[in-house]
């Protein structure tokens, strides 16, 4: 029996999604299309009668902006939004800012695919010579984290994303769900994939083929042990969703 509903949402398209660049911890706002995706998502959720009690986001603007736009479209602007770096996108290290096609030309398609899609391989670390290093680590938002800036990631595999996300899930999100609150997690492709892997027990190999399109809400129906009782549902026009996954 389904006891709880949990919604996951990869933020709407950002400017660097459109340019096929590794955005990661660089703070980007939504593109025009991304704004529309978030608004459309909110309208869909409202039409289907869903109501949220609490929203969790990362501390990156595109995640927060998506949550705001969804809640506005639902007429639920008053719903509390809680932010944590532990829901941030995966840290892509020295790959941040690079175009994926250019990367494939430089390093080979297989190497880039390994960095992007493998579960436990960490890309090369970012260092102080990187053009976005100071923009990230001098950003005041990272002084609010529950670890010192010097201990924040310099690159992550998907496994390492899950390792830093799980303590927050267990300590902060799970108690809210168990209290009967309907929760939306408005986060990123990889933080959502990492959580899906954990909740659905997806293998290290199979997680590579799990793709979440931007702006498409994912509904998980969970039992009393927070285990899924049925396959995840991507809500909306299924033909459009499949086209977005292929893209």
XYZ file of N, CA and C in Angstrom:
741
model
N 0.830 -1.203 0.000
C 0.000 0.000 0.000
C 0.866 1.255 0.000
N 0.441 2.240 -0.790
C 1.139 3.519 -0.822
C 0.744 4.346 0.400
N 1.750 4.768 1.172
C 1.465 5.565 2.361
C 1.892 7.020 2.178
N 2.989 7.227 1.432
C 3.523 8.576 1.254
C 3.744 8.875 -0.227
N 3.621 10.158 -0.565
C 3.980 10.622 -1.912
C 5.187 11.554 -1.801
N 6.183 11.333 -2.652
C 7.362 12.189 -2.731
C 7.534 12.621 -4.183
N 7.789 13.901 -4.389
C 7.991 14.428 -5.740
C 9.432 14.898 -5.894
N 10.072 14.451 -6.965
C 11.407 14.926 -7.322
C 11.287 15.752 -8.595
N 12.093 16.804 -8.689
C 12.047 17.655 -9.870
C 13.443 18.145 -10.208
N 13.892 17.823 -11.413
C 15.119 18.437 -11.924
C 14.753 19.841 -12.394
N 15.506 20.836 -11.951
C 15.198 22.235 -12.282
C 14.990 22.428 -13.786
N 14.316 23.526 -14.131
C 14.123 23.880 -15.541
C 15.459 24.134 -16.228
N 15.409 24.163 -17.533
C 16.641 24.337 -18.325
C 17.383 25.615 -17.927
N 18.701 25.483 -17.737
C 19.563 26.635 -17.500
C 20.287 27.021 -18.787
N 20.906 28.188 -18.768
C 21.609 28.677 -19.968
C 22.664 27.677 -20.427
N 23.373 27.078 -19.473
C 24.445 26.155 -19.860
C 23.927 24.787 -20.268
N 22.714 24.421 -19.837
C 22.099 23.197 -20.379
C 21.957 23.344 -21.883
N 21.481 24.530 -22.292
C 21.251 24.801 -23.714
C 22.563 24.729 -24.486
N 23.654 25.215 -23.854
C 24.973 25.236 -24.511
C 25.736 23.923 -24.331
N 25.116 22.965 -23.627
C 25.715 21.647 -23.413
C 27.037 21.733 -22.648
N 27.098 22.654 -21.672
C 28.303 22.821 -20.854
C 28.063 22.272 -19.453
N 29.150 21.833 -18.824
C 29.070 21.371 -17.441
C 28.865 22.576 -16.525
N 27.674 22.695 -15.951
C 27.354 23.843 -15.100
C 27.751 23.572 -13.651
N 27.254 22.457 -13.127
C 27.692 22.001 -11.819
C 27.454 23.049 -10.734
N 28.528 23.504 -10.039
C 28.363 24.436 -8.923
C 28.458 25.902 -9.348
N 28.607 26.175 -10.641
C 28.531 27.564 -11.100
C 27.063 27.982 -11.012
N 26.817 29.158 -10.449
C 25.437 29.562 -10.209
C 24.833 30.197 -11.455
N 23.885 29.493 -12.047
C 23.230 29.955 -13.267
C 21.734 30.100 -13.027
N 21.134 31.101 -13.629
C 19.680 31.232 -13.584
C 19.066 30.368 -14.701
N 17.760 30.247 -14.666
C 17.053 29.509 -15.709
C 17.073 30.286 -17.015
N 17.075 29.550 -18.137
C 16.866 30.168 -19.443
C 15.383 30.515 -19.585
N 15.025 31.211 -20.658
C 13.600 31.502 -20.905
C 12.794 30.212 -20.993
N 13.367 29.230 -21.686
C 12.680 27.934 -21.785
C 12.563 27.276 -20.419
N 13.603 27.438 -19.593
C 13.591 26.853 -18.254
C 12.514 27.457 -17.371
N 12.317 28.772 -17.486
C 11.245 29.446 -16.750
C 9.898 28.865 -17.165
N 9.707 28.695 -18.471
C 8.442 28.152 -18.973
C 8.240 26.708 -18.492
N 9.331 25.920 -18.502
C 9.226 24.536 -18.026
C 8.737 24.491 -16.576
N 9.318 25.352 -15.735
C 8.935 25.362 -14.322
C 7.475 25.804 -14.152
N 7.076 26.824 -14.903
C 5.679 27.287 -14.825
C 4.714 26.209 -15.315
N 5.071 25.552 -16.419
C 4.231 24.470 -16.950
C 4.123 23.326 -15.942
N 5.234 23.035 -15.282
C 5.246 21.974 -14.263
C 4.275 22.318 -13.141
N 4.326 23.579 -12.665
C 3.425 24.003 -11.602
C 1.964 23.919 -12.008
N 1.685 24.328 -13.246
C 0.297 24.273 -13.735
C -0.196 22.827 -13.811
N 0.678 21.936 -14.289
C 0.319 20.510 -14.378
C 0.003 19.943 -12.992
N 0.868 20.238 -12.022
C 0.671 19.715 -10.667
C -0.621 20.271 -10.051
N -0.921 21.533 -10.347
C -2.165 22.139 -9.849
C -3.379 21.460 -10.481
N -3.310 21.250 -11.810
C -4.425 20.598 -12.521
C -4.691 19.200 -11.974
N -3.599 18.517 -11.569
C -3.750 17.152 -11.070
C -4.087 17.118 -9.577
N -4.217 18.315 -8.982
C -4.738 18.397 -7.619
C -3.722 18.189 -6.507
N -2.434 18.261 -6.832
C -1.425 18.035 -5.800
C -1.206 19.290 -4.962
N -0.927 19.076 -3.676
C -0.630 20.174 -2.754
C 0.619 19.816 -1.959
N 1.542 20.768 -1.865
C 2.779 20.525 -1.130
C 2.723 21.169 0.251
N 3.400 20.529 1.193
C 3.540 21.071 2.546
C 4.931 21.665 2.773
N 5.904 21.186 1.994
C 7.289 21.605 2.202
C 8.086 21.334 0.929
N 8.989 22.255 0.602
C 9.845 22.096 -0.574
C 11.303 22.179 -0.124
N 12.117 21.256 -0.625
C 13.558 21.287 -0.383
C 14.270 21.613 -1.692
N 15.271 22.499 -1.621
C 16.081 22.834 -2.795
C 17.556 22.800 -2.422
N 18.394 22.902 -3.452
C 19.815 23.136 -3.213
C 20.012 24.614 -2.891
N 21.259 25.073 -2.823
C 21.496 26.509 -2.644
C 21.939 27.158 -3.958
N 21.684 26.475 -5.072
C 21.957 27.042 -6.387
C 20.681 27.685 -6.942
N 20.838 28.848 -7.573
C 19.684 29.667 -7.943
C 18.693 28.948 -8.846
N 19.175 28.127 -9.776
C 18.266 27.500 -10.733
C 17.315 26.516 -10.048
N 17.786 25.893 -8.969
C 16.950 24.992 -8.183
C 15.895 25.776 -7.396
N 16.326 26.887 -6.776
C 15.431 27.724 -5.967
C 14.407 28.420 -6.861
N 14.884 28.981 -7.982
C 14.002 29.679 -8.924
C 12.916 28.739 -9.440
N 13.293 27.504 -9.741
C 12.319 26.504 -10.203
C 11.248 26.275 -9.143
N 11.669 26.116 -7.890
C 10.709 25.899 -6.803
C 9.745 27.079 -6.688
N 10.283 28.289 -6.743
C 9.434 29.482 -6.643
C 8.390 29.521 -7.761
N 8.854 29.256 -8.995
C 7.950 29.327 -10.144
C 6.870 28.245 -10.081
N 7.258 27.053 -9.628
C 6.285 25.961 -9.484
C 5.225 26.342 -8.454
N 5.663 26.824 -7.300
C 4.726 27.182 -6.235
C 3.816 28.338 -6.663
N 4.382 29.308 -7.383
C 3.583 30.433 -7.860
C 2.487 29.948 -8.808
N 2.861 29.062 -9.736
C 1.883 28.550 -10.702
C 0.803 27.716 -10.013
N 1.146 27.129 -8.865
C 0.180 26.319 -8.117
C -0.659 27.159 -7.160
N -0.307 28.442 -6.999
C -0.979 29.273 -6.001
C -0.620 28.866 -4.584
N 0.599 28.341 -4.407
C 1.050 27.857 -3.090
C 2.360 28.541 -2.673
N 2.430 29.850 -2.952
C 3.665 30.592 -2.662
C 4.058 30.566 -1.191
N 3.088 30.350 -0.322
C 3.339 30.382 1.130
C 4.062 29.135 1.650
N 4.099 28.096 0.836
C 4.706 26.828 1.296
C 6.196 27.054 1.596
N 6.682 26.606 2.759
C 8.082 26.824 3.127
C 9.058 26.145 2.159
N 10.169 26.839 1.887
C 11.239 26.317 1.038
C 12.515 26.247 1.887
N 13.077 25.050 1.999
C 14.263 24.824 2.815
C 15.431 24.497 1.885
N 16.571 25.169 2.090
C 17.700 25.048 1.159
C 18.901 24.379 1.820
N 19.594 23.532 1.077
C 20.824 22.909 1.575
C 21.786 22.625 0.430
N 23.073 22.839 0.694
C 24.099 22.513 -0.307
C 24.123 21.021 -0.587
N 23.605 20.232 0.324
C 23.668 18.768 0.148
C 22.775 18.277 -0.991
N 21.903 19.169 -1.494
C 21.091 18.841 -2.677
C 21.673 19.461 -3.949
N 22.846 20.108 -3.833
C 23.487 20.697 -5.011
C 23.712 19.673 -6.113
N 23.901 20.201 -7.324
C 24.301 19.351 -8.444
C 25.637 18.687 -8.132
N 25.916 17.599 -8.820
C 27.218 16.951 -8.714
C 28.333 17.937 -9.069
N 29.420 17.882 -8.315
C 30.569 18.751 -8.580
C 31.439 18.073 -9.642
N 31.531 18.717 -10.814
C 32.259 18.111 -11.935
C 33.733 18.492 -11.984
N 34.259 19.093 -10.912
C 35.689 19.343 -10.840
C 36.194 20.241 -11.952
N 37.310 19.848 -12.533
C 37.945 20.678 -13.565
C 37.157 20.700 -14.873
N 36.124 19.864 -14.989
C 35.302 19.855 -16.210
C 34.294 21.005 -16.244
N 34.092 21.675 -15.109
C 33.099 22.749 -15.023
C 33.369 23.815 -16.086
N 32.296 24.200 -16.787
C 32.393 25.246 -17.804
C 32.714 24.736 -19.192
N 33.138 23.477 -19.299
C 33.546 22.933 -20.601
C 32.333 22.404 -21.372
N 32.418 22.486 -22.676
C 31.386 21.966 -23.560
C 31.583 20.452 -23.710
N 30.498 19.706 -23.600
C 30.620 18.243 -23.600
C 31.125 17.702 -24.937
N 30.706 18.329 -26.032
C 31.163 17.878 -27.356
C 32.663 18.139 -27.523
N 33.115 19.322 -27.064
C 34.546 19.635 -27.128
C 35.346 18.670 -26.257
N 34.789 18.352 -25.101
C 35.445 17.402 -24.199
C 35.626 16.049 -24.878
N 34.592 15.617 -25.596
C 34.651 14.327 -26.281
C 35.745 14.331 -27.347
N 35.898 15.468 -28.020
C 36.969 15.578 -29.030
C 38.344 15.522 -28.380
N 38.493 16.160 -27.233
C 39.784 16.213 -26.551
C 40.158 14.894 -25.878
N 39.192 14.316 -25.184
C 39.495 13.163 -24.328
C 38.910 11.854 -24.846
N 38.081 11.925 -25.878
C 37.430 10.723 -26.390
C 36.062 10.535 -25.764
N 35.133 10.049 -26.574
C 33.747 9.878 -26.145
C 33.632 8.968 -24.925
N 34.417 7.882 -24.926
C 34.314 6.902 -23.843
C 34.717 7.494 -22.499
N 35.812 8.265 -22.501
C 36.306 8.873 -21.270
C 35.267 9.840 -20.699
N 34.703 10.670 -21.571
C 33.709 11.644 -21.119
C 32.456 10.928 -20.625
N 32.056 9.879 -21.320
C 30.890 9.109 -20.894
C 31.131 8.492 -19.514
N 32.356 8.031 -19.292
C 32.745 7.452 -18.008
C 32.635 8.498 -16.900
N 33.188 9.692 -17.147
C 33.107 10.775 -16.165
C 31.664 11.171 -15.886
N 30.860 11.224 -16.939
C 29.485 11.708 -16.798
C 28.555 10.661 -16.201
N 28.685 9.419 -16.617
C 27.637 8.438 -16.345
C 28.027 7.289 -15.418
N 29.328 7.093 -15.169
C 29.702 6.009 -14.273
C 29.295 6.374 -12.848
N 29.150 5.392 -11.994
C 28.666 5.643 -10.640
C 29.781 6.096 -9.705
N 30.969 5.512 -9.847
C 31.984 5.732 -8.811
C 33.307 6.294 -9.329
N 33.308 6.871 -10.520
C 34.542 7.475 -11.042
C 34.444 8.997 -10.901
N 35.436 9.564 -10.214
C 35.468 11.005 -9.944
C 36.255 11.712 -11.035
N 35.732 12.792 -11.608
C 36.489 13.547 -12.616
C 37.680 14.268 -11.967
N 38.593 14.834 -12.767
C 39.743 15.548 -12.201
C 39.292 16.694 -11.289
N 40.019 16.904 -10.189
C 39.648 17.924 -9.209
C 39.804 19.333 -9.776
N 38.965 20.245 -9.310
C 39.130 21.660 -9.614
C 40.252 22.206 -8.720
N 41.051 23.122 -9.248
C 42.058 23.768 -8.405
C 41.999 25.276 -8.600
N 42.862 25.988 -7.900
C 42.768 27.454 -7.876
C 43.067 28.097 -9.220
N 43.651 27.356 -10.151
C 43.921 27.913 -11.476
C 42.689 27.882 -12.381
N 41.655 27.186 -11.939
C 40.445 27.042 -12.759
C 39.701 28.375 -12.817
N 39.179 28.756 -13.999
C 38.526 30.070 -14.130
C 37.305 30.271 -13.240
N 36.687 29.169 -12.763
C 35.497 29.322 -11.922
C 35.754 28.991 -10.447
N 37.004 28.722 -10.104
C 37.303 28.314 -8.718
C 36.878 29.389 -7.712
N 37.348 30.612 -7.922
C 37.061 31.684 -6.957
C 35.588 32.061 -6.944
N 34.969 32.016 -8.124
C 33.534 32.329 -8.198
C 32.736 31.375 -7.318
N 33.140 30.118 -7.278
C 32.441 29.127 -6.460
C 32.816 29.279 -4.985
N 34.108 29.203 -4.683
C 34.524 29.072 -3.285
C 34.589 30.397 -2.524
N 34.486 31.522 -3.233
C 34.368 32.815 -2.553
C 32.918 33.264 -2.410
N 31.992 32.423 -2.867
C 30.572 32.772 -2.819
C 30.073 32.653 -1.370
N 29.420 33.713 -0.895
C 28.994 33.780 0.506
C 28.039 32.647 0.900
N 27.313 32.100 -0.087
C 26.354 31.036 0.253
C 27.060 29.827 0.874
N 28.331 29.612 0.508
C 29.018 28.424 1.026
C 29.558 28.611 2.444
N 29.438 29.834 2.975
C 29.758 30.034 4.395
C 28.608 29.562 5.279
N 27.447 29.266 4.667
C 26.271 28.840 5.436
C 26.185 27.316 5.560
N 27.136 26.596 4.973
C 27.063 25.124 4.962
C 27.398 24.544 6.328
N 27.034 23.274 6.514
C 27.312 22.614 7.786
C 28.711 21.999 7.831
N 29.539 22.317 6.831
C 30.965 21.947 6.843
C 31.762 23.185 6.414
N 33.014 23.301 6.850
C 33.828 24.448 6.417
C 34.055 24.429 4.911
N 34.250 25.614 4.323
C 34.462 25.716 2.877
C 35.616 24.816 2.429
N 36.677 24.741 3.222
C 37.844 23.943 2.831
C 37.510 22.447 2.726
N 36.415 22.026 3.349
C 36.028 20.606 3.315
C 34.946 20.302 2.282
N 34.493 21.326 1.551
C 33.512 21.082 0.492
C 34.171 20.335 -0.668
N 33.389 19.622 -1.470
C 33.969 18.834 -2.574
C 34.733 19.693 -3.567
N 35.748 19.074 -4.188
C 36.468 19.689 -5.305
C 36.166 18.942 -6.609
N 35.482 17.812 -6.491
C 34.954 17.012 -7.610
C 34.222 15.834 -6.977
N 33.248 15.294 -7.698
C 32.469 14.188 -7.135
C 32.081 13.171 -8.210
N 32.069 11.914 -7.808
C 31.366 10.874 -8.568
C 29.906 10.911 -8.123
N 29.041 10.186 -8.817
C 27.646 10.101 -8.386
C 27.558 9.450 -7.009
N 28.433 8.499 -6.747
C 28.472 7.846 -5.429
C 28.746 8.874 -4.330
N 29.669 9.791 -4.604
C 30.007 10.808 -3.607
C 28.861 11.810 -3.424
N 28.081 12.041 -4.485
C 26.877 12.871 -4.346
C 25.915 12.206 -3.357
N 25.708 10.908 -3.541
C 24.811 10.180 -2.640
C 25.348 10.184 -1.210
N 26.667 10.041 -1.065
C 27.282 10.022 0.272
C 27.030 11.330 1.029
N 27.040 12.471 0.333
C 26.823 13.743 1.046
C 25.344 14.097 1.150
N 24.530 13.466 0.290
C 23.094 13.734 0.306
C 22.365 12.907 1.364
N 22.781 11.657 1.563
C 22.040 10.737 2.438
C 21.895 11.219 3.885
N 22.945 11.790 4.492
C 22.756 12.267 5.870
C 21.642 13.313 5.973
N 21.544 14.183 4.979
C 20.506 15.217 4.959
C 19.134 14.572 4.732
N 19.070 13.637 3.815
C 17.826 12.905 3.558
C 17.322 12.268 4.849
N 18.207 11.555 5.534
C 17.788 10.822 6.731
C 17.459 11.730 7.915
N 18.232 12.802 8.082
C 18.057 13.640 9.276
C 16.969 14.691 9.112
N 16.742 15.152 7.876
C 15.895 16.332 7.664
C 14.664 16.051 6.810
N 14.836 15.324 5.714
C 13.704 15.096 4.806
C 12.803 13.968 5.306
N 13.406 12.841 5.684
C 12.622 11.672 6.101
C 11.652 11.983 7.245
N 12.079 12.683 8.307
C 11.116 12.975 9.384
C 9.888 13.762 8.907
N 10.079 14.659 7.940
C 8.946 15.424 7.409
C 7.975 14.507 6.657
N 8.534 13.604 5.860
C 7.679 12.656 5.123
C 6.914 11.767 6.110
N 7.619 11.272 7.125
C 6.981 10.393 8.113
C 5.910 11.129 8.928
N 6.028 12.446 9.020
C 5.006 13.245 9.696
C 3.793 13.511 8.804
N 3.810 12.892 7.610
C 2.645 12.991 6.731
C 2.662 14.177 5.796
N 3.809 14.874 5.709
C 3.886 16.034 4.827
C 4.203 15.595 3.402
N 3.563 16.248 2.433
C 3.859 15.982 1.025
C 5.017 16.887 0.618
N 6.105 16.265 0.203
C 7.375 16.963 -0.023
C 7.716 16.997 -1.502
N 8.179 18.173 -1.959
C 8.802 18.324 -3.276
C 10.277 18.594 -3.076
N 11.133 17.845 -3.777
C 12.564 18.141 -3.808
C 12.870 18.713 -5.180
N 13.138 20.009 -5.219
C 13.472 20.705 -6.470
C 14.987 20.828 -6.515
N 15.622 19.944 -7.269
C 17.080 19.874 -7.211
C 17.675 19.780 -8.620
N 18.552 18.824 -8.836
C 19.359 18.765 -10.059
C 19.349 17.347 -10.616
N 19.797 17.223 -11.857
C 19.791 15.916 -12.509
C 20.464 14.847 -11.675
N 21.669 15.142 -11.177
C 22.430 14.105 -10.475
C 22.034 13.924 -9.026
N 21.633 14.995 -8.336
C 21.184 14.787 -6.949
C 19.868 14.010 -6.945
N 19.002 14.267 -7.932
C 17.765 13.475 -8.045
C 18.058 12.031 -8.444
N 18.995 11.836 -9.372
C 19.350 10.469 -9.792
C 19.964 9.683 -8.628
N 20.806 10.337 -7.843
C 21.431 9.666 -6.699
C 20.367 9.208 -5.698
N 19.403 10.083 -5.435
C 18.334 9.718 -4.500
C 17.455 8.609 -5.070
N 17.167 8.675 -6.363
C 16.403 7.599 -7.012
C 17.129 6.264 -6.894
N 18.434 6.299 -7.107
C 19.226 5.062 -7.013
C 19.064 4.433 -5.637
N 19.122 5.282 -4.620
C 19.005 4.798 -3.239
C 17.603 4.264 -2.969
N 16.588 5.035 -3.316
C 15.214 4.652 -2.977
C 14.741 3.434 -3.760
N 15.122 3.368 -5.041
C 14.645 2.277 -5.894
C 15.605 1.097 -5.942
N 16.756 1.221 -5.297
C 17.730 0.121 -5.314
C 18.285 -0.143 -6.702
N 18.502 0.906 -7.489
C 19.024 0.762 -8.855
C 20.499 0.358 -8.778
N 20.922 -0.555 -9.634
C 22.309 -1.025 -9.596
C 23.272 0.052 -10.085
N 24.558 -0.141 -9.735
C 25.595 0.809 -10.165
C 25.645 0.919 -11.689
N 25.363 -0.201 -12.374
C 25.410 -0.210 -13.834
C 24.170 0.456 -14.433
N 23.006 0.126 -13.887
C 21.751 0.596 -14.485
C 21.501 2.091 -14.276
N 22.088 2.662 -13.246
C 21.851 4.093 -13.002
C 22.387 4.939 -14.158
N 23.359 4.404 -14.901
C 23.938 5.144 -16.029
C 22.896 5.481 -17.085
N 21.861 4.662 -17.202
C 20.864 4.876 -18.256
C 19.626 5.612 -17.754
N 19.636 6.038 -16.488
C 18.496 6.782 -15.943
C 18.675 8.271 -16.252
N 17.757 8.821 -17.037
C 17.810 10.230 -17.432
C 16.533 10.924 -16.981
N 16.695 12.072 -16.351
C 15.548 12.875 -15.928
C 15.533 14.163 -16.730
N 14.501 14.414 -17.524
C 14.428 15.661 -18.284
C 14.202 16.859 -17.352
N 14.625 18.036 -17.783
C 14.409 19.246 -16.992
C 12.920 19.582 -16.919
N 12.496 19.993 -15.729
C 11.137 20.509 -15.558
C 10.032 19.475 -15.557
N 10.379 18.192 -15.464
C 9.363 17.122 -15.460
C 9.271 16.536 -14.055
N 8.115 16.658 -13.393
C 8.006 16.123 -12.029
C 7.960 14.594 -12.017
N 8.645 14.041 -11.019
C 8.693 12.590 -10.844
C 7.966 12.257 -9.541
N 6.946 11.419 -9.637
C 6.183 11.011 -8.462
C 6.642 9.634 -7.996
N 6.985 9.566 -6.709
C 7.310 8.288 -6.075
C 6.264 8.011 -5.002
N 5.635 6.855 -5.085
C 4.701 6.428 -4.044
C 5.414 5.424 -3.161
N 5.482 5.722 -1.860
C 6.323 4.974 -0.926
C 5.482 4.288 0.146
N 5.978 3.134 0.623
C 5.303 2.440 1.722
C 5.801 2.991 3.068
N 5.392 2.360 4.154
C 5.745 2.887 5.485
C 7.246 2.841 5.750
N 7.988 2.018 4.994
C 9.445 1.955 5.118
C 10.154 2.840 4.089
N 9.366 3.678 3.412
C 9.863 4.594 2.373
C 10.477 3.847 1.188
N 9.904 2.681 0.898
C 10.281 1.925 -0.290
C 9.189 2.106 -1.350
N 9.573 2.262 -2.625
C 8.552 2.462 -3.670
C 7.623 1.257 -3.789
N 6.327 1.530 -3.944
C 5.346 0.459 -4.112
C 5.009 0.243 -5.583
N 5.467 1.158 -6.451
C 5.246 1.022 -7.895
C 6.361 1.792 -8.603
N 6.555 1.574 -9.910
C 7.606 2.309 -10.622
C 7.369 3.819 -10.559
N 8.471 4.581 -10.592
C 8.361 6.050 -10.608
C 7.485 6.492 -11.781
N 6.777 7.578 -11.601
C 5.935 8.133 -12.660
C 6.456 9.515 -13.047
N 6.797 9.682 -14.325
C 7.121 11.002 -14.847
C 5.818 11.610 -15.328
N 5.393 12.691 -14.701
C 4.063 13.248 -14.934
C 4.059 14.197 -16.124
N 2.999 14.114 -16.925
C 2.869 15.000 -18.081
C 2.648 14.218 -19.359
N 2.788 14.911 -20.477
C 2.607 14.329 -21.805
C 3.737 13.318 -22.058
N 3.397 12.044 -22.143
C 4.415 10.995 -22.213
C 5.241 11.055 -23.502
N 4.629 11.463 -24.608
C 5.382 11.581 -25.867
C 6.443 12.677 -25.744
N 6.065 13.807 -25.134
C 7.021 14.899 -24.936
C 8.136 14.484 -23.982
N 7.781 13.743 -22.947
C 8.757 13.290 -21.963
C 9.787 12.375 -22.650
N 9.331 11.423 -23.459
C 10.246 10.510 -24.153
C 11.141 11.261 -25.121
N 10.581 12.273 -25.793
C 11.383 13.090 -26.709
C 12.461 13.855 -25.945
N 12.103 14.357 -24.755
C 13.063 15.108 -23.932
C 14.178 14.192 -23.439
N 13.843 12.954 -23.087
C 14.853 11.986 -22.624
C 15.821 11.683 -23.764
N 15.294 11.463 -24.970
C 16.163 11.180 -26.127
C 17.072 12.343 -26.419
N 16.514 13.569 -26.310
C 17.309 14.779 -26.571
C 18.454 14.895 -25.587
